[in-house]
Amino acid sequence: MGLSKKVLITGANGLVGQSLVSLMTRDSAFKVHGLSKGNKRISYYIENFTYYNADITDKTALQEIILKIKPNVIIHTAALTQIDECEQNKELCHKINVEGTQNLLELAEKIKAHFIFLSTDFVFDGLNGPYQEKDTPNPISYYGQSKLIAEQLVQTSLIPCTIVRTVLVYGHHQGMRRNNIVSWIINSLKNQQTIKIVNDQFRTPTFVDDLARAIMVLAHQQKTGIYHISGAEMCSVLEFAYAVADIWGLPKTLIEPISSQKLNQPAKRPPKTGFVILKAQIDIGYSPHTIKQGLNILKQQTKGIL
Ligand SMILES: NC(=O)c1ccc[n+]([C@@H]2O[C@H](COP(=O)([O-])OP(=O)(O)OC[C@H]3O[C@@H](n4cnc5c(N)ncnc54)[C@H](OP(=O)(O)O)[C@@H]3O)[C@@H](O)[C@H]2O)c1
């Protein structure tokens, strides 16, 4: 007990946050605290877990919580993650993704915590993927820009910091407010709805359990610097959707390939991102599941739900 590390996970209600809470509370090396904007959405009982309701843009509220907990590690996953909403409401995006991160970082500096920041492949322009940690970012959306500005704040800090960039995360979390890519594909196909999926955007999709495990190891070993954490296989978003349909036994004929230009979303998406994960493989023995394995595990985890 005395030797366990106190961890604060922001965005504890989200896809990555819930997976981290579930994994880290099972490790007695950690005493886990979670923070999110809404009410607690993890409904099952977890020992070794305290939840706080707070907005990361409210510095006073944050200060009260953080100075009370005095975490050794802060894992910052909270963000405005809806890419089109970020493009259409830049002020809100900046407030949450940049100022929110700055607020947390200042408090982390006060208590000298290890700060782990979740970032994205969208810091790259997608012209030269897959990307290594040393490649030069060049975001083409406001979301990507906001995450890059936050990364730069993190990098100039004097406390130990880790930037974990990830790509197209799939998995399940409780009380989802919106569909994630897998649940959207499954629910649409089950309801006989046609869906349009881009065939010209390429990613290395990431199973959320692999990502959470990598973050936990980085926290354990207090690794600092940038880490690219994603799956190892590159595919188009269309191919990923076909894999989901295959594993759930749903009709691929309802999936309509479309180009990014035709889909014309408010925010631009980088055409080919994906990561080279060699650094994580060497440094922390990171070894992600294949897409097929990840989707099969997810299918087991969501029996009766998806
Ligand atoms: N998912 C992906 O494909 C992906 C890819 C690359 C990078 N990332 C990065 O990974 C991180 C986690 O992503 P995710 O998929 O887990 O996102 P998510 O499911 O949208 O969860 C984000 C969480 O942040 C919380 N949040 C938002 N604004 C907040 C605020 N002002 N104060 C406190 N909490 C706030 C929300 O809490 P409430 O629900 O309580 O409102 C939400 O649950 C993000 O930093 C994202 O940029 C994700």
Coordinates of C-alpha atoms and ligand atoms in Angstrom, one line a residue:
M1 CA 0.0 0.0 0.0
G2 CA 2.7 2.4 1.1
L3 CA 4.7 1.8 -2.1
S4 CA 1.8 2.0 -4.6
K5 CA 1.8 4.9 -7.0
K6 CA -1.2 7.2 -7.0
V7 CA -2.5 7.7 -10.5
L8 CA -5.0 10.2 -11.8
I9 CA -6.6 9.4 -15.1
T10 CA -8.4 12.3 -16.8
G11 CA -11.2 11.4 -19.3
A12 CA -12.0 8.3 -17.1
N13 CA -15.4 8.0 -18.8
G14 CA -14.0 7.8 -22.3
L15 CA -12.9 4.8 -24.4
V16 CA -9.2 5.0 -23.4
G17 CA -9.9 6.2 -19.9
Q18 CA -12.3 3.3 -19.0
S19 CA -9.9 0.8 -20.4
L20 CA -7.0 2.3 -18.3
V21 CA -9.2 2.3 -15.1
S22 CA -10.2 -1.3 -15.6
L23 CA -6.6 -2.4 -16.2
M24 CA -4.7 -0.3 -13.6
T25 CA -7.2 -1.0 -10.8
R26 CA -6.3 -4.7 -11.1
D27 CA -2.6 -3.9 -10.4
S28 CA -1.9 -3.4 -6.8
A29 CA 1.1 -1.2 -7.7
F30 CA -1.4 1.6 -8.4
K31 CA -4.0 3.5 -6.4
V32 CA -6.3 4.8 -9.1
H33 CA -8.3 8.0 -9.3
G34 CA -10.4 9.0 -12.3
L35 CA -11.7 12.4 -13.4
S36 CA -14.2 13.3 -16.1
K37 CA -16.6 16.0 -17.0
G38 CA -19.9 14.0 -16.7
N39 CA -21.2 11.7 -14.1
K40 CA -19.3 8.5 -13.5
R41 CA -20.2 6.0 -16.3
I42 CA -18.4 2.9 -15.1
S43 CA -21.3 1.2 -13.4
Y44 CA -19.6 -1.9 -12.0
Y45 CA -18.0 -1.7 -8.5
I46 CA -14.2 -1.3 -8.5
E47 CA -12.2 -1.4 -5.4
N48 CA -9.2 0.8 -5.4
F49 CA -10.9 3.5 -7.5
T50 CA -12.1 7.0 -6.7
Y51 CA -14.0 9.1 -9.2
Y52 CA -14.1 12.9 -9.4
N53 CA -16.5 15.0 -11.4
A54 CA -14.6 18.0 -12.9
D55 CA -14.0 20.1 -16.0
I56 CA -10.4 20.4 -16.9
T57 CA -11.0 24.0 -18.0
D58 CA -11.9 24.8 -14.4
K59 CA -8.6 25.4 -12.8
T60 CA -9.9 26.0 -9.3
A61 CA -11.8 22.7 -9.2
L62 CA -8.8 20.9 -10.7
Q63 CA -6.4 22.4 -8.1
E64 CA -8.6 21.3 -5.2
I65 CA -8.7 17.7 -6.5
I66 CA -5.1 17.4 -7.5
L67 CA -3.6 18.9 -4.4
K68 CA -5.8 16.6 -2.3
I69 CA -4.8 13.4 -4.2
K70 CA -1.2 14.5 -5.0
P71 CA -0.9 11.8 -7.7
N72 CA 2.6 10.5 -8.7
V73 CA 1.3 10.0 -12.2
I74 CA -1.2 12.0 -14.3
I75 CA -2.5 10.2 -17.4
H76 CA -4.3 12.9 -19.5
T77 CA -6.7 11.3 -21.9
A78 CA -9.5 13.9 -21.7
A79 CA -10.0 15.9 -24.9
L80 CA -12.6 17.1 -27.4
T81 CA -12.1 14.2 -29.7
Q82 CA -14.9 14.9 -32.3
I83 CA -12.8 16.1 -35.2
D84 CA -15.5 17.9 -37.1
E85 CA -16.8 19.6 -33.9
C86 CA -13.2 20.8 -33.3
E87 CA -13.1 22.3 -36.8
Q88 CA -16.5 24.0 -36.3
N89 CA -15.9 25.2 -32.8
K90 CA -12.3 26.1 -32.6
E91 CA -12.6 28.1 -29.5
L92 CA -14.1 25.2 -27.5
C93 CA -11.5 22.9 -28.9
H94 CA -8.7 25.2 -27.9
K95 CA -10.2 25.7 -24.4
I96 CA -10.4 21.9 -23.7
N97 CA -7.4 20.5 -25.7
V98 CA -4.9 23.3 -25.1
E99 CA -5.9 25.3 -22.0
G100 CA -7.2 22.2 -20.2
T101 CA -3.8 20.5 -20.8
Q102 CA -2.0 23.6 -19.6
N103 CA -4.0 23.7 -16.4
L104 CA -3.2 20.1 -15.7
L105 CA 0.4 20.5 -16.6
E106 CA 0.9 23.5 -14.2
L107 CA -0.6 21.5 -11.3
A108 CA 1.5 18.4 -12.3
E109 CA 4.6 20.7 -12.1
K110 CA 3.6 21.9 -8.6
I111 CA 3.5 18.3 -7.2
K112 CA 6.2 17.0 -9.6
A113 CA 4.1 14.3 -11.0
H114 CA 5.0 12.2 -14.1
F115 CA 2.7 13.6 -16.9
I116 CA 1.5 11.2 -19.6
F117 CA -0.3 12.9 -22.5
L118 CA -2.5 11.2 -25.1
S119 CA -2.0 12.5 -28.6
T120 CA -2.8 11.5 -32.1
D121 CA -1.7 10.5 -35.6
F122 CA -3.7 13.6 -36.7
V123 CA -0.6 15.8 -35.8
F124 CA 0.8 14.5 -39.2
D125 CA -0.4 15.5 -42.7
G126 CA -0.8 11.9 -43.9
L127 CA 1.4 12.3 -46.9
N128 CA 4.2 10.0 -45.7
G129 CA 2.8 7.4 -43.3
P130 CA 3.6 5.2 -41.5
Y131 CA 5.3 7.7 -39.1
Q132 CA 8.2 7.4 -36.6
E133 CA 8.4 9.4 -33.4
K134 CA 11.1 11.7 -35.0
D135 CA 9.0 12.7 -38.0
T136 CA 7.9 16.3 -38.3
P137 CA 4.2 17.0 -37.5
N138 CA 2.2 19.1 -39.9
P139 CA -1.5 19.0 -38.9
I140 CA -4.2 19.6 -41.5
S141 CA -7.2 19.9 -39.1
Y142 CA -7.8 22.1 -36.1
Y143 CA -8.1 19.0 -33.8
G144 CA -4.6 17.9 -34.9
Q145 CA -3.3 21.5 -34.5
S146 CA -4.8 21.7 -30.9
K147 CA -3.2 18.4 -29.9
L148 CA 0.2 19.5 -31.4
I149 CA 0.1 22.8 -29.5
A150 CA -0.6 20.8 -26.3
E151 CA 2.3 18.4 -27.1
Q152 CA 4.6 21.4 -27.4
L153 CA 3.4 22.7 -23.9
V154 CA 4.1 19.2 -22.5
Q155 CA 7.6 19.1 -24.2
T156 CA 8.7 22.4 -22.6
S157 CA 7.8 21.3 -19.1
L158 CA 10.5 20.5 -16.6
I159 CA 8.8 17.5 -15.1
P160 CA 9.1 14.0 -16.5
C161 CA 6.7 13.8 -19.4
T162 CA 5.6 11.2 -21.9
I163 CA 3.6 11.8 -25.1
V164 CA 1.7 8.7 -26.3
R165 CA 0.4 9.1 -29.8
T166 CA -2.2 6.7 -31.0
V167 CA -4.3 5.8 -34.1
L168 CA -7.9 4.9 -34.7
V169 CA -8.7 3.3 -31.4
Y170 CA -11.3 0.5 -31.2
G171 CA -12.9 -1.1 -28.2
H172 CA -15.9 -0.9 -26.0
H173 CA -16.7 1.3 -23.0
Q174 CA -19.8 1.6 -20.9
G175 CA -22.5 4.2 -21.3
M176 CA -21.1 5.4 -24.6
R177 CA -22.6 8.8 -25.6
R178 CA -21.8 8.2 -29.2
N179 CA -21.0 5.3 -31.4
N180 CA -17.3 4.5 -31.9
I181 CA -16.3 3.1 -35.3
V182 CA -16.9 -0.6 -34.5
S183 CA -20.3 -0.1 -32.8
W184 CA -21.4 2.2 -35.6
I185 CA -20.6 -0.4 -38.3
I186 CA -22.2 -3.3 -36.4
N187 CA -25.3 -1.4 -35.4
S188 CA -25.8 0.0 -38.9
L189 CA -25.3 -3.4 -40.6
K190 CA -27.6 -5.2 -38.1
N191 CA -30.3 -2.6 -38.9
Q192 CA -29.8 -3.2 -42.7
Q193 CA -28.6 0.4 -43.1
T194 CA -26.1 1.2 -45.9
I195 CA -22.9 2.9 -44.6
K196 CA -20.4 4.9 -46.6
I197 CA -16.8 4.2 -45.7
V198 CA -13.7 5.8 -47.1
N199 CA -11.4 3.7 -49.2
D200 CA -8.5 6.3 -49.4
Q201 CA -7.6 6.8 -45.8
F202 CA -5.0 4.4 -44.3
R203 CA -4.4 3.7 -40.6
T204 CA -2.9 1.2 -38.2
P205 CA -6.0 0.6 -36.0
T206 CA -5.3 0.2 -32.3
F207 CA -7.1 -2.2 -29.9
V208 CA -7.8 -0.2 -26.8
D209 CA -6.6 -3.0 -24.4
D210 CA -3.2 -2.9 -26.1
L211 CA -2.9 0.8 -25.8
A212 CA -3.9 0.8 -22.1
R213 CA -1.3 -1.9 -21.3
A214 CA 1.4 0.1 -23.1
I215 CA 0.5 3.2 -21.1
M216 CA 0.5 1.3 -17.9
V217 CA 4.0 -0.1 -18.6
L218 CA 5.2 3.5 -19.5
A219 CA 3.8 4.7 -16.1
H220 CA 5.4 1.7 -14.3
Q221 CA 8.8 2.3 -15.8
Q222 CA 8.6 6.1 -15.9
K223 CA 9.5 6.3 -19.5
T224 CA 9.7 9.8 -21.0
G225 CA 9.6 11.2 -24.5
I226 CA 7.4 10.4 -27.5
Y227 CA 6.0 6.9 -28.1
H228 CA 4.0 5.8 -31.1
I229 CA 1.5 3.2 -29.8
S230 CA -0.9 1.6 -32.4
G231 CA -1.6 -1.7 -34.1
A232 CA 1.1 -3.1 -36.4
E233 CA -1.0 -3.6 -39.5
M234 CA -1.8 -0.9 -42.1
C235 CA -5.2 -1.0 -43.7
S236 CA -7.7 1.3 -45.3
V237 CA -10.7 2.3 -43.2
L238 CA -12.8 0.4 -45.7
E239 CA -10.7 -2.8 -45.2
F240 CA -11.1 -2.4 -41.4
A241 CA -14.9 -2.1 -41.8
Y242 CA -14.9 -5.3 -43.9
A243 CA -12.9 -7.1 -41.2
V244 CA -15.6 -6.0 -38.6
A245 CA -18.4 -7.3 -40.9
D246 CA -16.5 -10.6 -41.4
I247 CA -16.0 -11.2 -37.7
W248 CA -19.6 -10.3 -36.7
G249 CA -20.9 -12.2 -39.7
L250 CA -22.7 -9.2 -41.2
P251 CA -23.3 -8.3 -44.9
K252 CA -20.4 -6.5 -46.5
T253 CA -22.8 -5.5 -49.4
L254 CA -24.2 -2.8 -47.2
I255 CA -20.8 -1.1 -47.0
E256 CA -20.4 1.4 -49.7
P257 CA -16.8 2.5 -50.6
I258 CA -16.5 6.3 -51.0
S259 CA -13.6 8.7 -51.5
S260 CA -12.7 11.4 -48.9
Q261 CA -13.4 14.1 -51.4
K262 CA -16.9 12.8 -52.0
L263 CA -17.6 12.3 -48.3
N264 CA -16.6 15.9 -47.8
Q265 CA -16.4 16.1 -44.0
P266 CA -16.0 19.5 -42.3
A267 CA -12.4 18.7 -41.1
K268 CA -9.8 17.3 -43.5
R269 CA -8.4 13.9 -42.6
P270 CA -4.8 12.9 -43.3
P271 CA -4.8 10.3 -46.1
K272 CA -2.2 7.8 -44.8
T273 CA -1.0 7.9 -41.2
G274 CA -0.2 4.8 -39.2
F275 CA 2.8 4.3 -37.0
V276 CA 6.1 2.5 -37.0
I277 CA 6.0 1.0 -33.5
L278 CA 9.6 -0.3 -33.3
K279 CA 10.6 2.1 -30.4
A280 CA 7.8 0.8 -28.2
Q281 CA 8.6 -2.8 -29.2
I282 CA 12.2 -2.4 -28.2
D283 CA 11.8 -0.1 -25.1
I284 CA 8.8 -1.7 -23.4
G285 CA 8.3 -5.0 -25.2
Y286 CA 5.1 -3.7 -26.8
S287 CA 3.4 -6.4 -28.8
P288 CA -0.1 -5.6 -30.1
H289 CA -2.7 -8.0 -31.2
T290 CA -3.5 -8.4 -34.9
I291 CA -6.7 -6.7 -36.1
K292 CA -8.3 -10.1 -36.4
Q293 CA -7.3 -11.0 -32.8
G294 CA -8.3 -7.6 -31.4
L295 CA -11.8 -7.8 -33.1
N296 CA -12.3 -11.4 -31.9
I297 CA -11.5 -10.4 -28.3
L298 CA -13.8 -7.4 -28.6
K299 CA -16.6 -9.7 -29.9
Q300 CA -16.2 -11.9 -26.7
Q301 CA -16.1 -8.8 -24.5
T302 CA -19.3 -7.4 -26.0
K303 CA -21.4 -10.6 -26.2
G304 CA -25.0 -9.5 -25.8
I305 CA -24.1 -5.9 -26.3
L306 CA -22.8 -5.7 -29.8
Ligands
LIG1 N1 -10.2 7.3 -30.1 C1 -9.3 7.4 -31.1 O1 -9.4 6.9 -32.2 C2 -8.0 8.3 -30.8 C3 -7.0 8.3 -31.8 C4 -5.9 9.1 -31.5 C5 -5.8 9.8 -30.3 N2 -6.8 9.8 -29.4 C6 -6.6 10.5 -28.1 O2 -6.8 9.6 -27.0 C7 -7.4 10.3 -26.0 C8 -8.6 9.6 -25.5 O3 -9.5 9.4 -26.6 P1 -10.9 8.6 -26.4 O4 -11.2 7.9 -27.7 O5 -10.9 7.8 -25.1 O6 -11.9 9.8 -26.3 P2 -13.4 9.9 -25.7 O7 -14.0 8.5 -25.7 O8 -14.1 11.0 -26.5 O9 -13.2 10.3 -24.2 C9 -12.7 11.6 -23.9 C10 -13.2 11.9 -22.5 O10 -12.7 13.2 -22.2 C11 -13.7 13.8 -21.3 N3 -13.7 15.2 -21.4 C12 -14.0 15.9 -22.5 N4 -13.9 17.2 -22.2 C13 -13.6 17.3 -20.8 C14 -13.4 18.4 -19.9 N5 -13.6 19.7 -20.3 N6 -13.2 18.1 -18.6 C15 -13.0 16.8 -18.2 N7 -13.2 15.8 -19.0 C16 -13.5 16.0 -20.3 C17 -15.0 13.2 -21.6 O11 -15.7 13.0 -20.4 P3 -17.3 12.9 -20.2 O12 -17.6 11.7 -21.0 O13 -17.4 12.7 -18.7 O14 -17.9 14.2 -20.7 C18 -14.7 11.9 -22.4 O15 -15.2 10.8 -21.7 C19 -7.7 11.7 -26.5 O16 -6.8 12.6 -26.0 C20 -7.6 11.6 -28.0 O17 -7.1 12.8 -28.5 C21 -7.9 9.0 -29.6

